[in-house]
Short mmCIF file of C-alpha atoms and ligand atoms in Angstrom, two decimals:
data_model
loop_
_atom_site.label_atom_id
_atom_site.label_comp_id
_atom_site.label_asym_id
_atom_site.label_seq_id
_atom_site.Cartn_x
_atom_site.Cartn_y
_atom_site.Cartn_z
CA MET A 1 53.36 -6.71 -29.00
CA ARG A 2 50.99 -4.08 -30.31
CA ALA A 3 47.50 -5.50 -30.73
CA ALA A 4 46.44 -3.88 -34.03
CA LYS A 5 45.53 -6.61 -36.47
CA LYS A 6 43.66 -7.25 -39.66
CA VAL A 7 41.75 -10.52 -39.45
CA ILE A 8 40.63 -12.03 -42.75
CA SER A 9 37.96 -14.73 -42.93
CA LYS A 10 38.42 -17.03 -45.91
CA ALA A 11 35.22 -18.83 -44.98
CA ASN A 12 33.24 -15.61 -45.32
CA LEU A 13 34.88 -14.83 -48.64
CA ARG A 14 33.91 -18.26 -49.94
CA TYR A 15 30.42 -17.77 -48.57
CA ASN A 16 29.97 -14.39 -50.28
CA LEU A 17 31.15 -15.78 -53.61
CA ASP A 18 28.56 -18.48 -53.26
CA VAL A 19 25.78 -15.95 -52.48
CA LEU A 20 26.68 -13.78 -55.48
CA SER A 21 27.07 -16.72 -57.86
CA SER A 22 23.67 -18.05 -56.81
CA LEU A 23 22.11 -14.70 -57.68
CA ALA A 24 23.35 -15.13 -61.24
CA PRO A 25 23.17 -18.89 -61.76
CA GLN A 26 23.47 -18.65 -65.56
CA SER A 27 26.56 -16.45 -65.44
CA LYS A 28 30.22 -17.27 -65.01
CA CYS A 29 31.97 -15.36 -62.26
CA VAL A 30 35.05 -13.14 -62.43
CA ALA A 31 36.14 -12.58 -58.81
CA VAL A 32 37.78 -9.15 -58.58
CA VAL A 33 40.90 -9.27 -56.40
CA LYS A 34 42.52 -5.98 -57.41
CA ALA A 35 44.21 -3.79 -54.80
CA ASN A 36 45.32 -6.85 -52.83
CA ALA A 37 41.77 -8.24 -52.77
CA TYR A 38 40.42 -4.92 -51.49
CA GLY A 39 42.96 -5.10 -48.68
CA SER A 40 42.05 -8.69 -47.83
CA GLU A 41 45.38 -10.27 -48.85
CA ALA A 42 44.92 -11.63 -52.37
CA GLU A 43 47.92 -13.96 -52.22
CA LYS A 44 46.64 -15.63 -49.07
CA VAL A 45 42.93 -15.88 -49.86
CA PHE A 46 42.63 -16.75 -53.56
CA GLU A 47 41.99 -20.39 -52.65
CA ALA A 48 38.69 -19.35 -51.10
CA LEU A 49 37.67 -18.22 -54.59
CA SER A 50 38.22 -21.62 -56.17
CA ASP A 51 34.60 -21.71 -57.35
CA ALA A 52 35.07 -18.55 -59.46
CA ASP A 53 35.78 -18.94 -63.18
CA LEU A 54 38.41 -16.19 -63.36
CA LEU A 55 40.15 -13.74 -61.07
CA ALA A 56 40.58 -10.08 -62.03
CA VAL A 57 43.13 -7.42 -61.10
CA ALA A 58 43.93 -3.86 -62.19
CA GLU A 59 47.44 -4.46 -63.52
CA ILE A 60 49.87 -7.19 -64.42
CA GLY A 61 52.06 -6.78 -61.31
CA GLU A 62 49.12 -7.80 -59.15
CA ALA A 63 48.43 -10.77 -61.42
CA ILE A 64 52.04 -11.95 -61.25
CA LYS A 65 52.04 -11.90 -57.45
CA ILE A 66 48.87 -13.96 -57.28
CA ARG A 67 50.22 -16.41 -59.87
CA GLN A 68 53.49 -16.77 -57.94
CA ALA A 69 51.48 -17.46 -54.82
CA GLY A 70 50.08 -20.50 -56.62
CA ALA A 71 46.81 -19.39 -58.23
CA LYS A 72 46.14 -21.46 -61.35
CA LYS A 73 43.10 -19.64 -62.70
CA THR A 74 42.97 -17.30 -65.65
CA ILE A 75 43.45 -13.73 -64.46
CA LEU A 76 41.75 -10.83 -66.21
CA LEU A 77 43.66 -7.53 -66.45
CA LEU A 78 40.82 -5.04 -66.00
CA GLU A 79 42.70 -2.05 -67.42
CA GLY A 80 44.54 -4.08 -70.01
CA VAL A 81 48.30 -3.65 -70.38
CA PHE A 82 50.25 -0.45 -69.87
CA GLU A 83 52.98 -1.31 -72.39
CA ALA A 84 53.32 -3.74 -75.30
CA SER A 85 55.87 -5.99 -73.57
CA GLU A 86 53.31 -6.93 -70.92
CA LEU A 87 51.26 -8.77 -73.54
CA GLU A 88 53.89 -11.47 -73.95
CA ILE A 89 54.05 -12.02 -70.22
CA ALA A 90 50.27 -12.07 -70.14
CA ILE A 91 49.95 -14.74 -72.79
CA ASN A 92 52.57 -16.96 -71.13
CA GLU A 93 50.97 -16.62 -67.71
CA ASN A 94 47.37 -17.12 -68.84
CA PHE A 95 46.32 -13.55 -68.10
CA GLU A 96 43.64 -12.09 -70.37
CA PRO A 97 43.76 -8.43 -71.38
CA VAL A 98 41.01 -5.89 -71.63
CA VAL A 99 41.33 -3.77 -74.76
CA ALA A 100 40.12 -0.28 -74.03
CA THR A 101 42.17 2.07 -76.24
CA PHE A 102 43.40 2.12 -79.84
CA GLN A 103 46.95 1.90 -78.50
CA GLN A 104 46.19 -1.31 -76.63
CA LEU A 105 44.39 -2.63 -79.70
CA GLN A 106 47.42 -1.99 -81.90
CA TRP A 107 49.74 -3.76 -79.44
CA LEU A 108 47.40 -6.72 -79.44
CA LEU A 109 47.22 -6.88 -83.23
CA ASP A 110 51.03 -6.64 -83.46
CA LEU A 111 51.49 -9.63 -81.16
CA VAL A 112 52.04 -12.83 -83.09
CA PRO A 113 50.48 -15.42 -80.79
CA SER A 114 46.81 -14.94 -80.01
CA PHE A 115 45.02 -14.99 -76.68
CA SER A 116 42.27 -17.53 -76.30
CA ARG A 117 40.03 -14.73 -75.06
CA VAL A 118 40.20 -10.93 -75.00
CA TRP A 119 37.84 -8.42 -73.43
CA PHE A 120 36.60 -5.45 -75.43
CA LYS A 121 35.67 -2.51 -73.28
CA LEU A 122 32.82 -0.25 -74.31
CA ASP A 123 32.31 3.10 -72.59
CA THR A 124 28.53 3.28 -72.27
CA GLY A 125 28.55 6.38 -70.07
CA MET A 126 31.05 5.80 -67.29
CA GLY A 127 33.30 8.34 -69.01
CA ARG A 128 36.44 6.51 -68.06
CA LEU A 129 38.07 3.64 -69.98
CA GLY A 130 36.72 2.04 -73.12
CA PHE A 131 35.67 2.81 -76.67
CA GLN A 132 32.82 5.25 -77.04
CA ALA A 133 29.94 4.33 -79.31
CA GLU A 134 31.29 6.37 -82.25
CA ASP A 135 34.70 4.57 -82.22
CA ALA A 136 33.63 1.17 -81.06
CA ASP A 137 32.68 -0.35 -84.41
CA LYS A 138 35.95 0.72 -85.98
CA ALA A 139 37.88 -0.76 -83.06
CA MET A 140 35.87 -3.97 -83.10
CA GLN A 141 36.33 -4.39 -86.87
CA GLN A 142 40.09 -4.15 -86.37
CA LEU A 143 39.99 -6.63 -83.51
CA LEU A 144 37.94 -9.06 -85.60
CA THR A 145 40.66 -9.15 -88.26
CA ARG A 146 42.58 -11.34 -85.79
CA TYR A 147 39.99 -12.70 -83.33
CA HIS A 148 36.71 -14.52 -83.77
CA GLN A 149 33.67 -13.10 -82.03
CA GLY A 150 33.60 -16.26 -79.97
CA ASN A 151 36.95 -15.28 -78.43
CA VAL A 152 35.84 -11.76 -77.53
CA VAL A 153 33.87 -10.67 -74.48
CA ILE A 154 32.24 -7.25 -74.77
CA MET A 155 32.25 -5.55 -71.40
CA THR A 156 31.20 -2.27 -69.87
CA HIS A 157 31.10 -0.74 -66.41
CA PHE A 158 28.19 1.08 -64.76
CA SER A 159 28.72 4.51 -63.25
CA ASP A 160 25.51 4.66 -61.21
CA ALA A 161 24.28 1.15 -60.51
CA ASP A 162 24.23 1.99 -56.79
CA ASN A 163 21.87 4.90 -57.40
CA PRO A 164 18.18 4.37 -56.57
CA ASN A 165 17.34 6.42 -59.66
CA ARG A 166 17.66 3.74 -62.31
CA GLU A 167 17.58 5.91 -65.42
CA LYS A 168 21.34 6.12 -66.02
CA THR A 169 21.96 2.39 -65.72
CA ARG A 170 19.03 1.63 -68.01
CA GLN A 171 20.59 3.93 -70.60
CA GLN A 172 23.95 2.21 -70.22
CA ILE A 173 22.36 -1.22 -70.71
CA ALA A 174 20.50 0.05 -73.80
CA CYS A 175 23.70 1.53 -75.23
CA PHE A 176 25.50 -1.76 -74.59
CA ASP A 177 22.75 -3.82 -76.20
CA GLU A 178 22.63 -1.63 -79.29
CA PHE A 179 26.34 -2.22 -79.86
CA ALA A 180 26.47 -5.87 -78.81
CA ALA A 181 23.55 -6.82 -81.08
CA LYS A 182 25.88 -6.33 -84.03
CA TYR A 183 28.28 -8.96 -82.65
CA PRO A 184 25.97 -11.78 -81.59
CA HIS A 185 28.69 -14.38 -81.04
CA CYS A 186 30.62 -12.29 -78.53
CA GLU A 187 30.04 -12.99 -74.86
CA GLN A 188 28.97 -10.14 -72.57
CA SER A 189 29.84 -8.74 -69.15
CA LEU A 190 28.29 -5.68 -67.51
CA CYS A 191 27.87 -6.07 -63.77
CA GLY A 192 30.05 -5.30 -60.77
CA SER A 193 28.57 -5.75 -57.32
CA ALA A 194 25.81 -3.15 -57.56
CA GLY A 195 24.74 -4.41 -60.98
CA ILE A 196 24.64 -8.01 -59.75
CA LEU A 197 22.33 -7.07 -56.88
CA ALA A 198 20.12 -4.55 -58.68
CA TYR A 199 20.07 -5.46 -62.40
CA PRO A 200 19.51 -9.17 -62.96
CA GLU A 201 18.63 -8.44 -66.58
CA ALA A 202 22.29 -7.43 -67.07
CA HIS A 203 23.94 -10.52 -65.54
CA ARG A 204 24.67 -12.03 -68.99
CA ASP A 205 27.73 -14.27 -69.47
CA TYR A 206 30.08 -12.99 -66.75
CA ILE A 207 29.51 -11.11 -63.52
CA ARG A 208 32.42 -9.23 -61.91
CA PRO A 209 31.85 -8.84 -58.17
CA GLY A 210 34.34 -6.82 -56.12
CA ILE A 211 33.20 -5.08 -52.96
CA ALA A 212 30.32 -7.48 -52.29
CA LEU A 213 32.77 -10.41 -52.21
CA TYR A 214 34.35 -8.72 -49.23
CA GLY A 215 31.00 -8.44 -47.50
CA ALA A 216 30.15 -4.76 -47.92
CA SER A 217 27.07 -3.38 -49.60
CA PRO A 218 27.62 -1.39 -52.77
CA PHE A 219 24.58 0.73 -51.89
CA LYS A 220 24.44 3.71 -49.62
CA GLY A 221 22.13 3.29 -46.65
CA ASN A 222 22.26 -0.47 -46.23
CA TYR A 223 24.75 -3.09 -45.11
CA GLY A 224 26.26 -6.24 -46.53
CA GLU A 225 24.18 -8.31 -44.15
CA ASP A 226 21.02 -6.93 -45.83
CA HIS A 227 22.21 -8.88 -48.89
CA ASP A 228 23.18 -11.95 -46.87
CA LEU A 229 26.89 -11.07 -47.16
CA LYS A 230 29.43 -11.53 -44.35
CA SER A 231 32.33 -9.21 -43.62
CA VAL A 232 35.69 -10.61 -44.67
CA MET A 233 38.04 -8.14 -42.95
CA THR A 234 37.83 -7.24 -39.28
CA LEU A 235 40.18 -4.52 -38.08
CA LYS A 236 40.85 -5.09 -34.40
CA THR A 237 43.07 -3.92 -31.62
CA ALA A 238 43.11 -3.61 -27.83
CA VAL A 239 42.74 -1.00 -25.13
CA LEU A 240 46.11 0.30 -23.97
CA SER A 241 45.06 2.53 -21.07
CA VAL A 242 41.92 3.75 -19.32
CA LYS A 243 41.73 7.05 -17.43
CA SER A 244 39.06 9.21 -15.81
CA PHE A 245 38.61 12.84 -16.80
CA LYS A 246 36.56 15.77 -15.57
CA LYS A 247 33.85 17.59 -17.44
CA GLY A 248 35.50 20.03 -19.87
CA ASP A 249 38.86 18.24 -20.03
CA PRO A 250 40.39 18.22 -23.54
CA ILE A 251 41.32 14.98 -25.30
CA GLY A 252 43.95 14.61 -27.98
CA TYR A 253 45.43 16.85 -30.66
CA GLY A 254 44.07 20.32 -31.11
CA GLU A 255 41.81 19.93 -28.07
CA ALA A 256 39.33 18.93 -30.75
CA TYR A 257 37.19 17.19 -28.14
CA ARG A 258 36.22 18.10 -24.58
CA LEU A 259 34.30 15.88 -22.22
CA GLN A 260 30.75 17.06 -21.76
CA ASN A 261 30.57 15.32 -18.35
CA ASP A 262 32.97 13.59 -16.02
CA GLY A 263 33.89 10.41 -17.84
CA THR A 264 36.29 7.65 -18.83
CA ILE A 265 38.51 7.57 -21.88
CA ALA A 266 40.11 4.43 -23.29
CA ILE A 267 43.22 4.84 -25.43
CA CYS A 268 43.32 2.14 -28.12
CA GLU A 269 46.28 0.83 -30.10
CA ILE A 270 45.32 1.88 -33.60
CA GLY A 271 45.74 5.03 -35.66
CA TYR A 272 45.86 6.43 -39.14
CA ALA A 273 49.24 4.82 -39.82
CA ASP A 274 47.41 1.49 -39.50
CA GLY A 275 44.70 2.60 -41.87
CA TYR A 276 42.18 3.75 -39.29
CA SER A 277 41.73 6.93 -41.27
CA ARG A 278 42.22 10.40 -39.87
CA PHE A 279 38.97 11.23 -41.68
CA ILE A 280 37.11 9.06 -39.18
CA PRO A 281 35.61 11.79 -36.98
CA ASN A 282 34.67 12.27 -33.38
CA GLY A 283 31.53 10.26 -32.59
CA THR A 284 32.19 7.33 -34.94
CA PRO A 285 30.99 3.99 -33.49
CA ILE A 286 33.56 1.44 -32.29
CA ARG A 287 33.08 -1.79 -30.28
CA ILE A 288 34.90 -2.71 -27.11
CA ASN A 289 34.09 -6.05 -25.46
CA GLY A 290 30.87 -6.31 -27.40
CA ASN A 291 29.56 -2.88 -26.45
CA GLU A 292 29.43 0.09 -28.74
CA TYR A 293 31.18 3.35 -27.87
CA LYS A 294 32.23 6.47 -29.73
CA VAL A 295 35.59 7.74 -30.93
CA ALA A 296 36.56 10.89 -29.01
CA GLY A 297 38.47 13.63 -30.79
CA ARG A 298 41.00 13.19 -33.57
CA VAL A 299 42.51 9.94 -34.74
CA ALA A 300 46.28 10.12 -34.18
CA MET A 301 49.01 8.22 -35.99
CA ASP A 302 49.25 5.33 -33.53
CA MET A 303 46.36 5.77 -31.11
CA ILE A 304 42.75 6.79 -30.75
CA ALA A 305 40.68 7.87 -27.77
CA VAL A 306 37.24 6.36 -27.11
CA LEU A 307 34.63 7.62 -24.66
CA VAL A 308 33.79 4.54 -22.59
CA ASP A 309 32.34 3.56 -19.20
CA ASN A 310 33.72 1.78 -16.16
CA LYS A 311 33.26 -1.67 -17.76
CA VAL A 312 36.27 -1.14 -20.04
CA LYS A 313 39.74 -2.26 -18.93
CA PRO A 314 43.24 -2.27 -20.47
CA GLY A 315 43.66 -5.27 -22.77
CA ASP A 316 40.02 -5.38 -23.81
CA GLU A 317 39.34 -6.20 -27.44
CA VAL A 318 38.45 -3.32 -29.76
CA ILE A 319 36.70 -3.81 -33.10
CA CYS A 320 37.10 -0.90 -35.50
CA TRP A 321 34.99 -2.51 -38.22
CA GLY A 322 34.04 -5.95 -39.45
CA GLU A 323 32.61 -8.57 -37.13
CA ARG A 324 29.42 -7.09 -35.58
CA LEU A 325 30.31 -3.56 -36.66
CA PRO A 326 29.56 -3.11 -40.36
CA ILE A 327 32.18 -1.03 -42.13
CA GLU A 328 29.35 0.85 -43.83
CA ARG A 329 28.51 2.43 -40.47
CA VAL A 330 32.05 3.75 -40.10
CA CYS A 331 31.86 5.00 -43.69
CA GLU A 332 28.73 7.02 -42.94
CA TYR A 333 30.75 8.99 -40.39
CA ALA A 334 33.94 9.18 -42.43
CA GLN A 335 31.97 10.16 -45.55
CA THR A 336 33.63 7.56 -47.68
CA ILE A 337 32.90 4.11 -49.10
CA PRO A 338 33.98 0.69 -47.81
CA HIS A 339 36.30 0.22 -50.81
CA GLN A 340 38.44 3.09 -49.61
CA LEU A 341 38.77 2.13 -45.95
CA LEU A 342 39.46 -1.51 -46.85
CA THR A 343 42.16 -0.74 -49.41
CA THR A 344 44.01 1.76 -47.22
CA VAL A 345 44.71 -0.49 -44.25
CA THR A 346 48.51 -0.32 -44.14
CA GLU A 347 51.20 -2.95 -43.71
CA ARG A 348 51.54 -2.20 -40.00
CA PRO A 349 48.69 -4.17 -38.41
CA ARG A 350 49.49 -7.86 -38.08
CA LYS A 351 47.71 -10.09 -40.58
CA VAL A 352 45.71 -13.02 -39.35
CA ILE A 353 44.20 -15.25 -42.03
CA GLU A 354 41.47 -17.49 -40.69
CA ASP A 355 41.36 -20.69 -42.69
CA ASP A 356 38.05 -22.13 -43.63
C1 PLP B 401 36.67 -2.81 -59.69
C2 PLP B 401 35.87 -3.31 -60.83
C3 PLP B 401 34.80 -4.19 -60.61
C4 PLP B 401 34.30 -4.56 -59.22
O1 PLP B 401 33.57 -3.47 -58.75
P1 PLP B 401 32.75 -3.52 -57.35
O2 PLP B 401 31.90 -2.30 -57.40
O3 PLP B 401 33.78 -3.44 -56.27
O4 PLP B 401 32.01 -4.77 -57.34
C5 PLP B 401 34.16 -4.70 -61.72
N1 PLP B 401 34.52 -4.35 -62.97
C6 PLP B 401 35.53 -3.49 -63.21
C7 PLP B 401 35.87 -3.14 -64.62
C8 PLP B 401 36.23 -2.94 -62.15
O5 PLP B 401 37.23 -2.09 -62.40
#
């Protein structure tokens, strides 16, 4: 059997939730499990998030799967509903909608039963979903014809909380506060992972951690472990073959790599069809048997080549990222963020869920 596998640590997920909740002890916690828990198998790991107050997903289909898998918690729909009929399902299943457009607001007002809580999204400068300052009062007034402030959470999302220049986030917080001051009985929620770690003044009633739950840092230039987080997903495989080559020999597609000296190449059982991205370039770090080596040449669909030494043998364990190889390091080479590599691991690697 091919060795490629995605190993998920529920214990580390539970641990990270605990770390993040302790950073915001006054806040309730919405654990974000969209995109299949950032690739970490939402339906199999939600139990590790039992200390969270709510779960959150991007759309109702994700929420239904998690509910069918046995999750009892309230599930927040971060983008709200995409059609009116989803509201009835939502109310029956104890999902709570975000209201971010006038269309969604109208659907909500047309629905006869009421939700016990709805989330009102303010666009404070993300430039994506939510009511902009000039429309927000009108929208809120309409919402308050049916809902009490005490049943409404005002939320926003930061565009730059991971940026060392703090000006933009400060402006977003100020914009939020100016609006929210008019609705003093509404609860408040501003922070995803970066906000939780960098803006304690914005923790408020609910924090919404995503990437940090899975052990990766939301900031460029440091790692999850710098924030006492542990990686949840380890992408692993094994060495399939080991061969010696001469200086100048080409390796892989396009002869994109040539050995600079006589050397040894290990072919490993993982490729872009597993989610080890083709954007991961020559020279990216990878671990074999506890030692670090470098990817050689282009990632292929099912295999990669790694420049190794004579210690490496067929069958040896290969760690692409995760345990003892922070995914952030791979991201530096692939010029992407952990969110993207984690969520694009495909169905092909075997899934191993480690119980806590
Ligand atoms: C995805 C998402 C989050 C979590 O973001 P991270 O940066 O992964 O922590 C929080 N809030 C909203 C609205 C989101 O869409």
